Amino acid sequence: MNDFGRTTLPYCSFIRPGETAPRVGVGVGTELLDLTTAAAEIVPQHARLFASGSLDPLLAAGPVVWAEVRAALRDRADARPLISLDDVELVLPFTVADYVDFYASEHHATNLGRLFRPDGEALMPNWKHLPVGYHGRAGTVVVSGTTVRRPSGQIRAGDAVEFGPSARLDIEAEIGFVVGAGSSLGQSVPVGDFDQHVFGICIVNDWSARDIQAWEYVPLGPFLGKSFATSVSPWIVPLAALEGARVDPPERDVELLPYLRYVEQWGLDLELVVTLNGEEISRPPFATTYWTAAQMLAHMTVNGASLRPGDLYASGTVSGPDAGQRGSLIEMSWNGAEPLHLADGTSRSFLLDGDVVSISAAARLADGSRLWLGQVDGEVIA
């Protein structure tokens, strides 16, 4: 069992055996505090926020309340009886309002550019001027442990177009950002107001059917190849827990327009670990991600698009400069040309039915310590 320690204090929703109504929980060490029950004692002025068992009311309450609740938990969470995680079911902790997926890792974008445009520039002309992204499907965001059914769609096979199950099912190891406080339609959110709107982070596996995507994405981008499932970890780690993990993002070599010039240090020193059927296959470093979450939020709203509590946006695949730091199988296997050879004697270019993928993450703090941030798991079924 991984240990959240006593200061991370991530939030979740859980169901106890024999019950159907969820409760809000807080991770304390390797156990769980039932905050729906304990709130009347720990945060009586905000107890109503936890009555529904969802994080939705807390997300909407805004940064002043977030800080008050966290301060009270740091003082008193250890004083209450805790629950074993083995005795509860973790469920999706908030209602996903909108979902946006970015393409923020320069190493990932460069790898795919080299794969698909070997005779051209790896990065498209816009890539270092703005955080590239697309609007995804909120209704198929699922909690860790939910099985992922292999999607079917149109696939180009030579000169023919066929319909059938994806043969190139892939993963994308990402970090997700959960919006709390909303904004008004027509008003942009400045890059400096990031922590006034974003409540916390989770770990994301944005499953991808590469063969379906390859045929459909021109000219409008990802659709059926991406919308069938996005898995998220059940724990939402508050931004406040990550103060010690803040770092400068990679150096810019293209001048940014004023609305994207960062005024605070919002790179994050996080390490993701990807395992396939229990075997570690990659360690992507989030600190190498070119665009920060603050810049993604500023760009997402610069046209006046409004935010709502429960909006989720993700970084896109996190990849580092080394071969052992790639966050997708299409990169790890170099689009099938260099299959991964696993310890059980099998090899993979893309996922097979029955494969289980787990992505965990930890924050590396300035004092040398590490905070575990949770894990997202998913099994592929036929």
Short mmCIF file of C-alpha atoms in Angstrom, two decimals:
data_model
loop_
_atom_site.label_atom_id
_atom_site.label_comp_id
_atom_site.label_asym_id
_atom_site.label_seq_id
_atom_site.Cartn_x
_atom_site.Cartn_y
_atom_site.Cartn_z
CA MET A 1 0.00 0.00 0.00
CA ASN A 2 1.32 3.43 -0.89
CA ASP A 3 1.35 6.13 1.75
CA PHE A 4 -0.05 9.65 1.31
CA GLY A 5 1.61 10.79 4.51
CA ARG A 6 0.01 13.31 6.87
CA THR A 7 0.31 16.50 4.80
CA THR A 8 -0.81 15.63 1.26
CA LEU A 9 -4.47 15.16 2.31
CA PRO A 10 -5.99 14.22 -1.05
CA TYR A 11 -9.77 14.02 -1.45
CA CYS A 12 -11.88 11.15 -2.78
CA SER A 13 -15.44 9.80 -2.78
CA PHE A 14 -16.11 6.32 -1.43
CA ILE A 15 -18.90 3.86 -0.71
CA ARG A 16 -18.94 1.63 2.37
CA PRO A 17 -20.08 -2.01 2.20
CA GLY A 18 -23.86 -2.35 2.31
CA GLU A 19 -24.40 1.32 1.43
CA THR A 20 -25.25 3.03 -1.85
CA ALA A 21 -24.67 6.69 -0.98
CA PRO A 22 -21.12 8.00 -1.43
CA ARG A 23 -19.16 9.87 1.21
CA VAL A 24 -16.27 12.32 0.87
CA GLY A 25 -12.98 10.97 2.13
CA VAL A 26 -9.49 12.31 2.79
CA GLY A 27 -6.36 10.17 2.49
CA VAL A 28 -4.35 10.09 5.72
CA GLY A 29 -1.27 7.89 5.53
CA THR A 30 -2.48 4.56 4.18
CA GLU A 31 -6.02 5.02 5.50
CA LEU A 32 -9.08 7.17 4.96
CA LEU A 33 -10.91 9.82 6.97
CA ASP A 34 -14.69 9.87 6.49
CA LEU A 35 -15.09 13.62 6.06
CA THR A 36 -18.84 13.46 5.42
CA THR A 37 -19.22 12.19 8.98
CA ALA A 38 -16.34 14.10 10.59
CA ALA A 39 -16.97 17.50 8.98
CA ALA A 40 -19.44 18.58 11.68
CA GLU A 41 -16.59 18.39 14.18
CA ILE A 42 -13.58 19.34 12.04
CA VAL A 43 -15.08 22.07 9.82
CA PRO A 44 -18.56 22.77 11.23
CA GLN A 45 -18.98 25.97 9.24
CA HIS A 46 -18.47 24.02 6.00
CA ALA A 47 -20.01 20.66 6.93
CA ARG A 48 -22.79 21.04 4.34
CA LEU A 49 -20.20 20.91 1.54
CA PHE A 50 -19.57 17.23 2.22
CA ALA A 51 -23.10 15.98 2.84
CA SER A 52 -23.70 14.81 -0.75
CA GLY A 53 -20.62 12.60 -0.84
CA SER A 54 -19.31 14.43 -3.91
CA LEU A 55 -16.57 17.04 -4.18
CA ASP A 56 -18.82 19.22 -6.37
CA PRO A 57 -19.87 21.65 -3.58
CA LEU A 58 -16.30 22.01 -2.31
CA LEU A 59 -14.99 22.71 -5.81
CA ALA A 60 -17.56 25.47 -6.28
CA ALA A 61 -16.81 27.05 -2.88
CA GLY A 62 -13.58 28.67 -4.05
CA PRO A 63 -10.01 29.14 -2.83
CA VAL A 64 -10.73 30.81 0.54
CA VAL A 65 -12.87 27.86 1.64
CA TRP A 66 -10.39 25.34 0.18
CA ALA A 67 -7.66 26.85 2.36
CA GLU A 68 -9.86 26.88 5.50
CA VAL A 69 -10.82 23.23 5.09
CA ARG A 70 -7.25 22.16 4.42
CA ALA A 71 -5.95 24.04 7.46
CA ALA A 72 -8.55 22.36 9.68
CA LEU A 73 -7.69 18.93 8.27
CA ARG A 74 -3.98 19.45 8.89
CA ASP A 75 -4.74 20.26 12.52
CA ARG A 76 -7.34 17.59 13.26
CA ALA A 77 -7.43 14.78 10.66
CA ASP A 78 -5.30 12.49 12.85
CA ALA A 79 -7.66 12.91 15.78
CA ARG A 80 -10.53 11.01 14.14
CA PRO A 81 -10.97 7.26 13.58
CA LEU A 82 -9.66 6.20 10.17
CA ILE A 83 -10.97 3.56 7.73
CA SER A 84 -8.97 0.93 5.87
CA LEU A 85 -8.98 1.46 2.12
CA ASP A 86 -9.54 -2.27 1.76
CA ASP A 87 -13.02 -1.80 3.22
CA VAL A 88 -14.37 0.77 0.77
CA GLU A 89 -15.01 1.29 -2.95
CA LEU A 90 -13.54 4.46 -4.44
CA VAL A 91 -15.81 6.15 -6.99
CA LEU A 92 -15.54 9.15 -9.33
CA PRO A 93 -15.20 12.02 -6.84
CA PHE A 94 -16.71 14.87 -8.88
CA THR A 95 -19.06 15.48 -11.78
CA VAL A 96 -16.97 16.13 -14.89
CA ALA A 97 -18.41 19.25 -16.52
CA ASP A 98 -16.20 19.67 -19.60
CA TYR A 99 -13.06 17.85 -20.66
CA VAL A 100 -10.13 19.31 -22.62
CA ASP A 101 -6.97 17.46 -23.57
CA PHE A 102 -3.77 19.30 -24.42
CA TYR A 103 -0.61 18.34 -26.30
CA ALA A 104 1.84 20.08 -23.98
CA SER A 105 4.94 17.84 -23.99
CA GLU A 106 7.55 18.93 -26.53
CA HIS A 107 9.23 15.53 -26.42
CA HIS A 108 5.95 13.72 -27.14
CA ALA A 109 4.96 16.12 -29.92
CA THR A 110 8.44 15.86 -31.44
CA ASN A 111 8.39 12.05 -31.35
CA LEU A 112 5.03 11.89 -33.12
CA GLY A 113 6.15 14.49 -35.62
CA ARG A 114 9.21 12.41 -36.48
CA LEU A 115 7.07 9.30 -36.83
CA PHE A 116 4.43 10.81 -39.10
CA ARG A 117 6.41 13.55 -40.89
CA PRO A 118 9.93 12.08 -41.19
CA ASP A 119 10.83 14.43 -44.03
CA GLY A 120 9.33 17.55 -42.46
CA GLU A 121 9.54 19.62 -39.31
CA ALA A 122 8.69 17.59 -36.22
CA LEU A 123 6.69 20.42 -34.62
CA MET A 124 3.92 22.28 -36.44
CA PRO A 125 4.47 26.08 -36.79
CA ASN A 126 1.97 26.93 -34.06
CA TRP A 127 3.26 24.54 -31.40
CA LYS A 128 5.59 26.88 -29.48
CA HIS A 129 3.22 29.81 -29.79
CA LEU A 130 0.21 28.29 -28.03
CA PRO A 131 -0.81 25.20 -26.04
CA VAL A 132 -2.44 22.95 -28.64
CA GLY A 133 -5.53 21.14 -27.39
CA TYR A 134 -8.97 19.79 -28.25
CA HIS A 135 -12.34 19.41 -26.53
CA GLY A 136 -12.98 15.82 -25.47
CA ARG A 137 -15.99 13.92 -24.15
CA ALA A 138 -16.79 14.41 -20.47
CA GLY A 139 -19.33 11.58 -20.34
CA THR A 140 -16.72 8.85 -20.84
CA VAL A 141 -14.33 9.99 -18.10
CA VAL A 142 -14.27 6.99 -15.73
CA VAL A 143 -12.68 6.25 -12.40
CA SER A 144 -9.66 3.99 -11.96
CA GLY A 145 -10.53 0.30 -12.05
CA THR A 146 -13.22 0.65 -14.70
CA THR A 147 -12.63 -1.85 -17.50
CA VAL A 148 -12.00 -0.38 -20.96
CA ARG A 149 -13.77 -2.12 -23.83
CA ARG A 150 -11.73 -2.18 -27.02
CA PRO A 151 -13.36 0.38 -29.32
CA SER A 152 -14.46 -0.22 -32.91
CA GLY A 153 -14.56 2.24 -35.79
CA GLN A 154 -13.52 2.90 -39.35
CA ILE A 155 -9.96 1.87 -40.18
CA ARG A 156 -7.96 2.40 -43.35
CA ALA A 157 -6.48 -0.89 -44.57
CA GLY A 158 -4.41 -0.26 -47.69
CA ASP A 159 -6.79 1.17 -50.27
CA ALA A 160 -9.87 -0.16 -48.45
CA VAL A 161 -11.86 1.25 -45.55
CA GLU A 162 -13.05 -1.33 -43.04
CA PHE A 163 -15.05 -1.35 -39.81
CA GLY A 164 -13.84 -3.31 -36.82
CA PRO A 165 -12.11 -3.30 -33.44
CA SER A 166 -8.99 -1.20 -33.02
CA ALA A 167 -5.78 -3.21 -33.41
CA ARG A 168 -3.59 -0.31 -32.20
CA LEU A 169 -5.02 0.48 -28.79
CA ASP A 170 -2.70 2.74 -26.82
CA ILE A 171 -2.29 4.60 -23.55
CA GLU A 172 -1.43 8.21 -22.77
CA ALA A 173 0.15 8.94 -19.40
CA GLU A 174 -1.03 12.41 -18.34
CA ILE A 175 -1.67 14.74 -15.42
CA GLY A 176 -5.17 16.16 -15.09
CA PHE A 177 -6.22 19.49 -13.55
CA VAL A 178 -9.58 19.82 -11.80
CA VAL A 179 -11.26 23.24 -11.96
CA GLY A 180 -13.08 24.49 -8.90
CA ALA A 181 -14.12 28.14 -9.06
CA GLY A 182 -15.82 29.02 -12.34
CA SER A 183 -15.68 32.13 -14.48
CA SER A 184 -18.16 34.20 -16.45
CA LEU A 185 -18.80 33.72 -20.15
CA GLY A 186 -16.87 36.36 -22.07
CA GLN A 187 -14.18 36.83 -19.43
CA SER A 188 -10.73 35.29 -19.82
CA VAL A 189 -8.74 33.94 -16.88
CA PRO A 190 -5.27 35.54 -16.61
CA VAL A 191 -2.27 33.24 -16.35
CA GLY A 192 -1.62 34.59 -12.85
CA ASP A 193 -5.06 33.51 -11.58
CA PHE A 194 -4.46 29.79 -12.13
CA ASP A 195 -4.54 28.81 -8.45
CA GLN A 196 -7.71 30.85 -7.88
CA HIS A 197 -9.61 28.51 -10.21
CA VAL A 198 -7.86 25.13 -10.24
CA PHE A 199 -8.45 23.04 -7.11
CA GLY A 200 -6.06 20.15 -7.66
CA ILE A 201 -4.62 17.40 -9.83
CA CYS A 202 -5.28 13.77 -10.67
CA ILE A 203 -3.57 11.15 -12.83
CA VAL A 204 -5.02 10.46 -16.25
CA ASN A 205 -4.80 7.65 -18.80
CA ASP A 206 -6.36 8.99 -22.00
CA TRP A 207 -6.74 5.76 -23.97
CA SER A 208 -6.25 6.13 -27.74
CA ALA A 209 -7.18 3.97 -30.73
CA ARG A 210 -4.37 4.99 -33.04
CA ASP A 211 -5.71 3.28 -36.18
CA ILE A 212 -9.18 4.81 -35.83
CA GLN A 213 -7.62 8.19 -35.04
CA ALA A 214 -5.26 8.06 -38.04
CA TRP A 215 -8.14 7.70 -40.51
CA GLU A 216 -10.61 10.15 -38.97
CA TYR A 217 -8.58 13.03 -37.59
CA VAL A 218 -8.05 15.05 -40.80
CA PRO A 219 -9.18 17.84 -40.89
CA LEU A 220 -10.90 18.33 -37.54
CA GLY A 221 -8.82 16.31 -35.09
CA PRO A 222 -9.48 13.56 -32.52
CA PHE A 223 -12.98 12.08 -32.30
CA LEU A 224 -13.98 8.39 -31.96
CA GLY A 225 -10.37 7.30 -31.57
CA LYS A 226 -10.23 9.19 -28.25
CA SER A 227 -13.77 9.54 -26.91
CA PHE A 228 -14.46 5.96 -25.77
CA ALA A 229 -12.69 6.19 -22.38
CA THR A 230 -10.51 8.47 -20.27
CA SER A 231 -9.50 6.96 -16.92
CA VAL A 232 -8.70 9.14 -13.90
CA SER A 233 -7.28 8.34 -10.48
CA PRO A 234 -9.85 8.49 -7.64
CA TRP A 235 -7.73 10.91 -5.58
CA ILE A 236 -7.71 14.68 -6.16
CA VAL A 237 -4.54 16.16 -4.68
CA PRO A 238 -4.94 19.86 -3.78
CA LEU A 239 -2.60 22.31 -5.47
CA ALA A 240 -1.69 23.53 -1.99
CA ALA A 241 0.00 20.18 -1.31
CA LEU A 242 2.34 20.72 -4.26
CA GLU A 243 3.96 24.01 -3.27
CA GLY A 244 7.30 22.29 -2.72
CA ALA A 245 7.18 20.65 -6.16
CA ARG A 246 6.90 23.89 -8.14
CA VAL A 247 9.73 24.48 -10.63
CA ASP A 248 10.40 26.61 -13.67
CA PRO A 249 9.15 25.11 -16.94
CA PRO A 250 11.59 24.36 -19.75
CA GLU A 251 13.33 27.40 -21.24
CA ARG A 252 11.38 29.18 -23.99
CA ASP A 253 13.02 29.78 -27.33
CA VAL A 254 10.02 31.52 -28.94
CA GLU A 255 8.70 34.78 -27.49
CA LEU A 256 5.20 34.35 -26.10
CA LEU A 257 2.29 36.71 -26.49
CA PRO A 258 1.59 38.67 -23.29
CA TYR A 259 -1.38 36.56 -22.11
CA LEU A 260 0.84 33.44 -21.98
CA ARG A 261 3.85 34.95 -20.23
CA TYR A 262 3.95 33.26 -16.86
CA VAL A 263 4.23 35.38 -13.78
CA GLU A 264 4.62 32.51 -11.32
CA GLN A 265 6.57 29.26 -11.23
CA TRP A 266 3.96 26.66 -12.23
CA GLY A 267 6.05 23.86 -13.64
CA LEU A 268 5.67 20.80 -11.41
CA ASP A 269 8.39 18.24 -10.61
CA LEU A 270 6.30 15.07 -10.86
CA GLU A 271 7.41 11.59 -11.92
CA LEU A 272 4.92 9.22 -13.50
CA VAL A 273 5.45 5.45 -13.52
CA VAL A 274 3.75 3.30 -16.17
CA THR A 275 3.37 -0.45 -15.66
CA LEU A 276 1.96 -3.06 -18.04
CA ASN A 277 0.70 -6.25 -16.38
CA GLY A 278 2.75 -5.37 -13.32
CA GLU A 279 6.02 -4.67 -15.16
CA GLU A 280 7.41 -1.14 -15.21
CA ILE A 281 7.83 0.09 -18.77
CA SER A 282 8.37 3.85 -18.44
CA ARG A 283 8.98 6.80 -16.08
CA PRO A 284 7.79 10.03 -17.75
CA PRO A 285 8.96 13.27 -16.02
CA PHE A 286 6.28 15.97 -15.90
CA ALA A 287 8.87 18.71 -15.21
CA THR A 288 9.93 18.53 -18.88
CA THR A 289 6.42 19.50 -20.06
CA TYR A 290 6.78 22.67 -22.13
CA TRP A 291 3.42 24.32 -21.41
CA THR A 292 2.39 24.83 -17.77
CA ALA A 293 -1.09 24.18 -16.45
CA ALA A 294 -1.44 27.93 -15.85
CA GLN A 295 -0.71 28.65 -19.51
CA MET A 296 -3.12 25.93 -20.61
CA LEU A 297 -5.89 27.50 -18.52
CA ALA A 298 -5.14 31.00 -19.80
CA HIS A 299 -5.24 29.84 -23.41
CA MET A 300 -8.38 27.76 -22.87
CA THR A 301 -10.28 30.84 -21.69
CA VAL A 302 -8.64 33.68 -23.66
CA ASN A 303 -11.51 33.69 -26.16
CA GLY A 304 -14.01 34.17 -23.34
CA ALA A 305 -14.88 30.51 -22.83
CA SER A 306 -16.22 30.10 -19.29
CA LEU A 307 -15.10 27.68 -16.60
CA ARG A 308 -17.41 25.56 -14.48
CA PRO A 309 -16.73 23.63 -11.27
CA GLY A 310 -15.74 20.13 -12.32
CA ASP A 311 -14.10 21.09 -15.60
CA LEU A 312 -11.19 18.75 -16.23
CA TYR A 313 -8.26 19.45 -18.49
CA ALA A 314 -5.27 17.22 -19.04
CA SER A 315 -1.68 17.78 -20.12
CA GLY A 316 -1.63 15.35 -23.01
CA THR A 317 0.94 12.58 -23.07
CA VAL A 318 3.92 13.26 -20.80
CA SER A 319 7.23 12.16 -22.33
CA GLY A 320 10.81 12.96 -21.48
CA PRO A 321 13.94 13.11 -23.65
CA ASP A 322 15.01 9.51 -23.03
CA ALA A 323 13.61 6.28 -24.44
CA GLY A 324 12.64 5.08 -20.96
CA GLN A 325 10.59 8.23 -20.37
CA ARG A 326 7.96 7.94 -23.09
CA GLY A 327 4.31 8.13 -22.08
CA SER A 328 2.62 6.19 -24.89
CA LEU A 329 3.14 2.84 -26.57
CA ILE A 330 3.27 4.40 -30.02
CA GLU A 331 6.47 6.14 -28.86
CA MET A 332 7.83 3.23 -26.81
CA SER A 333 7.48 0.83 -29.78
CA TRP A 334 8.23 3.54 -32.35
CA ASN A 335 4.87 2.87 -34.03
CA GLY A 336 5.44 -0.88 -33.94
CA ALA A 337 8.93 -0.89 -35.48
CA GLU A 338 10.59 -1.58 -32.11
CA PRO A 339 8.21 -3.72 -29.97
CA LEU A 340 8.64 -3.85 -26.21
CA HIS A 341 9.95 -7.19 -24.95
CA LEU A 342 8.40 -8.05 -21.60
CA ALA A 343 9.71 -10.25 -18.79
CA ASP A 344 7.07 -12.93 -19.46
CA GLY A 345 8.54 -13.54 -22.91
CA THR A 346 5.83 -11.69 -24.83
CA SER A 347 6.17 -8.43 -26.73
CA ARG A 348 3.89 -5.46 -27.30
CA SER A 349 3.56 -2.69 -29.81
CA PHE A 350 0.00 -1.93 -28.73
CA LEU A 351 -2.38 -3.35 -26.11
CA LEU A 352 -3.90 -6.83 -26.15
CA ASP A 353 -7.18 -7.87 -24.56
CA GLY A 354 -6.56 -8.66 -20.89
CA ASP A 355 -3.67 -6.21 -20.54
CA VAL A 356 -3.73 -4.15 -17.35
CA VAL A 357 -2.15 -0.69 -17.39
CA SER A 358 -1.35 1.25 -14.21
CA ILE A 359 -0.04 4.81 -14.05
CA SER A 360 1.08 6.22 -10.71
CA ALA A 361 2.79 9.49 -9.85
CA ALA A 362 4.82 11.11 -7.11
CA ALA A 363 5.87 14.70 -6.50
CA ARG A 364 9.53 15.42 -5.83
CA LEU A 365 9.78 18.28 -3.34
CA ALA A 366 12.54 20.84 -3.00
CA ASP A 367 13.59 19.36 0.37
CA GLY A 368 14.25 15.98 -1.27
CA SER A 369 11.13 14.24 0.00
CA ARG A 370 8.45 12.65 -2.20
CA LEU A 371 4.67 12.77 -2.08
CA TRP A 372 2.72 9.87 -3.51
CA LEU A 373 -0.16 11.20 -5.65
CA GLY A 374 -2.19 8.08 -6.38
CA GLN A 375 -2.67 5.65 -9.26
CA VAL A 376 -5.01 5.01 -12.17
CA ASP A 377 -5.61 1.43 -13.35
CA GLY A 378 -7.48 -0.02 -16.31
CA GLU A 379 -7.90 -3.43 -17.92
CA VAL A 380 -8.61 -3.87 -21.62
CA ILE A 381 -11.51 -6.20 -22.44
CA ALA A 382 -12.63 -7.49 -25.84
#
